[in-house]
Tab-separated table of C-alpha atoms in Angstrom:
chain	number	residue	atom	x	y	z
A	21	ALA	CA	-39.387	-9.028	-3.147
A	22	ASN	CA	-38.791	-7.219	-6.374
A	23	PRO	CA	-35.506	-5.322	-6.696
A	24	VAL	CA	-35.389	-1.552	-7.143
A	25	ARG	CA	-33.472	-0.685	-10.313
A	26	ILE	CA	-31.918	2.548	-11.530
A	27	ARG	CA	-31.789	2.592	-15.318
A	28	ILE	CA	-30.533	4.755	-18.147
A	29	ASN	CA	-32.660	3.863	-21.159
A	30	SER	CA	-32.842	0.054	-20.910
A	31	SER	CA	-29.489	-0.433	-19.124
A	32	VAL	CA	-29.543	-1.211	-15.402
A	33	ILE	CA	-27.030	1.082	-13.671
A	34	PHE	CA	-27.663	-0.035	-10.060
A	35	SER	CA	-29.983	-2.591	-8.526
A	36	PHE	CA	-31.048	-2.850	-4.867
A	37	ASP	CA	-32.413	-6.103	-3.475
A	38	SER	CA	-32.218	-8.169	-0.283
A	39	THR	CA	-28.501	-8.887	-0.918
A	40	GLY	CA	-27.547	-5.206	-1.221
A	41	MET	CA	-26.614	-2.752	-3.958
A	42	ILE	CA	-25.300	-4.242	-7.188
A	43	ALA	CA	-23.819	-2.340	-10.142
A	44	GLY	CA	-25.211	-3.194	-13.579
A	45	LEU	CA	-21.664	-3.501	-14.969
A	46	ASP	CA	-18.536	-4.252	-12.967
A	47	ASN	CA	-16.331	-1.204	-12.259
A	48	ALA	CA	-18.210	1.017	-14.715
A	49	TYR	CA	-20.157	3.626	-12.705
A	50	ASP	CA	-19.329	6.358	-10.203
A	51	ILE	CA	-21.405	7.652	-7.320
A	52	GLY	CA	-21.398	11.444	-7.507
A	53	ALA	CA	-19.043	13.579	-9.592
A	54	SER	CA	-15.688	15.258	-9.006
A	55	GLY	CA	-16.252	18.676	-7.425
A	56	ALA	CA	-20.059	18.691	-7.572
A	57	THR	CA	-23.160	16.550	-6.965
A	58	ARG	CA	-21.237	14.287	-4.577
A	59	PRO	CA	-22.689	12.330	-1.691
A	60	ARG	CA	-21.587	14.071	1.503
A	61	THR	CA	-20.768	11.189	3.844
A	62	GLY	CA	-20.676	7.417	3.593
A	63	TYR	CA	-21.372	5.264	6.632
A	64	PHE	CA	-20.445	1.594	6.376
A	65	GLY	CA	-21.183	-1.154	8.865
A	66	THR	CA	-18.207	-3.418	8.205
A	67	SER	CA	-15.742	-2.544	5.448
A	68	VAL	CA	-14.841	-0.823	2.221
A	69	VAL	CA	-12.817	-2.960	-0.168
A	70	THR	CA	-10.725	-1.158	-2.776
A	71	PRO	CA	-7.224	-1.591	-4.224
A	72	VAL	CA	-6.319	2.124	-3.990
A	73	ILE	CA	-7.307	5.008	-1.726
A	74	THR	CA	-6.756	8.498	-3.092
A	75	MET	CA	-7.299	11.595	-0.954
A	76	GLY	CA	-7.936	14.559	-3.215
A	77	SER	CA	-5.540	13.783	-6.039
A	78	THR	CA	-2.886	12.216	-3.775
A	79	LEU	CA	-2.327	8.472	-3.432
A	80	ALA	CA	-2.797	7.516	0.219
A	81	PHE	CA	-2.853	3.701	0.228
A	82	SER	CA	-2.375	0.982	-2.382
A	83	SER	CA	-2.839	-2.788	-2.255
A	84	THR	CA	0.037	-3.231	-4.724
A	85	ALA	CA	2.969	-4.855	-2.937
A	86	PRO	CA	6.301	-3.068	-3.430
A	87	THR	CA	9.308	-4.619	-5.153
A	88	VAL	CA	12.832	-4.624	-3.744
A	89	THR	CA	16.407	-4.457	-5.030
A	90	GLY	CA	19.685	-4.412	-3.132
A	91	PHE	CA	19.474	-5.801	0.436
A	92	GLY	CA	21.255	-9.065	-0.454
A	93	THR	CA	21.070	-11.814	-3.046
A	94	SER	CA	17.465	-12.557	-4.104
A	95	PRO	CA	15.559	-10.301	-1.674
A	96	SER	CA	11.773	-10.666	-1.693
A	97	VAL	CA	8.507	-9.257	-0.382
A	98	PRO	CA	6.763	-12.432	0.831
A	99	ALA	CA	3.733	-10.634	2.298
A	100	GLY	CA	1.927	-7.321	2.362
A	101	THR	CA	0.721	-4.254	0.494
A	102	ALA	CA	2.385	-0.930	-0.309
A	103	THR	CA	1.557	0.352	3.183
A	104	SER	CA	2.598	-2.617	5.349
A	105	PHE	CA	4.853	-5.415	4.181
A	106	THR	CA	7.626	-7.862	5.012
A	107	ILE	CA	11.040	-7.947	3.312
A	108	ASN	CA	13.276	-11.017	3.373
A	109	VAL	CA	16.747	-9.591	2.626
A	110	GLY	CA	17.808	-12.775	0.832
A	111	THR	CA	21.118	-14.474	1.418
A	112	GLY	CA	22.475	-11.288	3.019
A	113	GLY	CA	26.033	-10.377	3.782
A	114	THR	CA	26.334	-8.430	0.527
A	115	ALA	CA	24.576	-5.079	0.986
A	116	SER	CA	23.818	-2.507	3.658
A	117	THR	CA	21.279	-0.602	1.535
A	118	GLY	CA	18.141	-1.563	-0.316
A	119	THR	CA	15.609	0.148	-2.546
A	120	ILE	CA	11.867	-0.343	-2.186
A	121	THR	CA	9.778	0.536	-5.273
A	122	PHE	CA	6.150	1.650	-4.872
A	123	PRO	CA	3.284	3.043	-6.980
A	124	THR	CA	3.765	6.750	-7.770
A	125	ALA	CA	3.079	9.103	-4.851
A	126	ALA	CA	2.538	12.865	-5.162
A	127	THR	CA	5.765	13.773	-3.338
A	128	GLY	CA	7.378	10.631	-1.946
A	129	TRP	CA	7.209	7.804	0.576
A	130	ILE	CA	7.976	7.717	4.304
A	131	VAL	CA	9.149	4.245	5.350
A	132	HIS	CA	9.902	2.703	8.743
A	133	CYS	CA	11.356	-0.821	8.885
A	134	ALA	CA	12.189	-2.966	11.903
A	135	ASP	CA	14.627	-5.870	11.695
A	136	VAL	CA	12.681	-8.538	13.594
A	137	THR	CA	15.357	-11.219	13.179
A	138	THR	CA	18.317	-9.409	14.784
A	139	PRO	CA	16.779	-6.338	16.476
A	140	ALA	CA	19.452	-6.086	19.168
A	141	SER	CA	22.202	-5.810	16.550
A	142	PHE	CA	20.790	-3.656	13.741
A	143	ILE	CA	18.573	-0.673	13.052
A	144	THR	CA	17.218	0.090	9.576
A	145	SER	CA	16.591	3.729	8.608
A	146	GLN	CA	15.279	5.473	5.513
A	147	THR	CA	18.114	7.383	3.850
A	148	GLY	CA	16.570	8.568	0.573
A	149	GLY	CA	13.745	8.294	-1.898
A	150	THR	CA	11.731	9.615	-4.822
A	151	THR	CA	8.043	9.628	-5.754
A	152	THR	CA	8.316	5.880	-6.475
A	153	THR	CA	11.130	4.640	-4.225
A	154	ALA	CA	12.518	4.634	-0.711
A	155	THR	CA	16.113	3.746	0.105
A	156	VAL	CA	16.825	2.159	3.474
A	157	THR	CA	20.188	1.497	5.118
A	158	ASN	CA	21.087	-1.034	7.786
A	159	TYR	CA	23.226	0.256	10.679
A	160	ASP	CA	25.094	-1.568	13.434
A	161	ARG	CA	23.506	-0.433	16.715
A	162	ALA	CA	26.833	-0.468	18.597
A	163	THR	CA	29.018	1.426	16.097
A	164	GLY	CA	26.503	3.345	13.971
A	165	THR	CA	28.239	2.182	10.786
A	166	ALA	CA	26.406	0.888	7.734
A	167	THR	CA	26.514	-2.904	7.904
A	168	ALA	CA	25.272	-5.678	5.613
A	169	TRP	CA	22.134	-7.482	6.745
A	170	THR	CA	22.499	-11.019	8.067
A	171	ALA	CA	21.307	-13.776	5.701
A	172	SER	CA	17.500	-14.110	5.660
A	173	ASP	CA	16.898	-11.179	8.031
A	174	ILE	CA	13.232	-10.252	8.067
A	175	LEU	CA	12.244	-6.573	7.989
A	176	ARG	CA	8.693	-5.548	8.842
A	177	CYS	CA	7.872	-2.222	7.263
A	178	VAL	CA	5.152	0.420	7.136
A	179	ALA	CA	5.009	3.084	4.439
A	180	THR	CA	2.921	6.168	3.799
A	181	ALA	CA	2.645	8.060	0.526
A	182	TYR	CA	2.637	11.860	0.771
């Protein structure tokens, strides 16, 4: 079957065929406009794939993995996105706080981390942050005092921009 094409002058903007809707140029055209002439609702059968979700003008989700400093020697983010990720604290024993750096949010980031390596011993809580960072501190469950993470502790975290 012949595809249906939407053109401006001789340029194909969108094409519809048996494989679906295809843009004439990659990442070049919008559907609707900001504040007017927008489609009302989108219904999708399986998924929407995008690196960033913005609600209004506020970042909601990002596929960009955060970076980390503090925690211990050579901490890393071996897996995840800005909204759910894993932190390996590194060699540990050197720090009870760490900073997680994210894309810029409108107001800040809310972060919850669970120490899945030594959960009976430690609890990690958010203790500060900015529009691009969240600071977390590791506490001894028995004494409530800030305590350095154990070497190679794994933290599983979720974060929400607001």
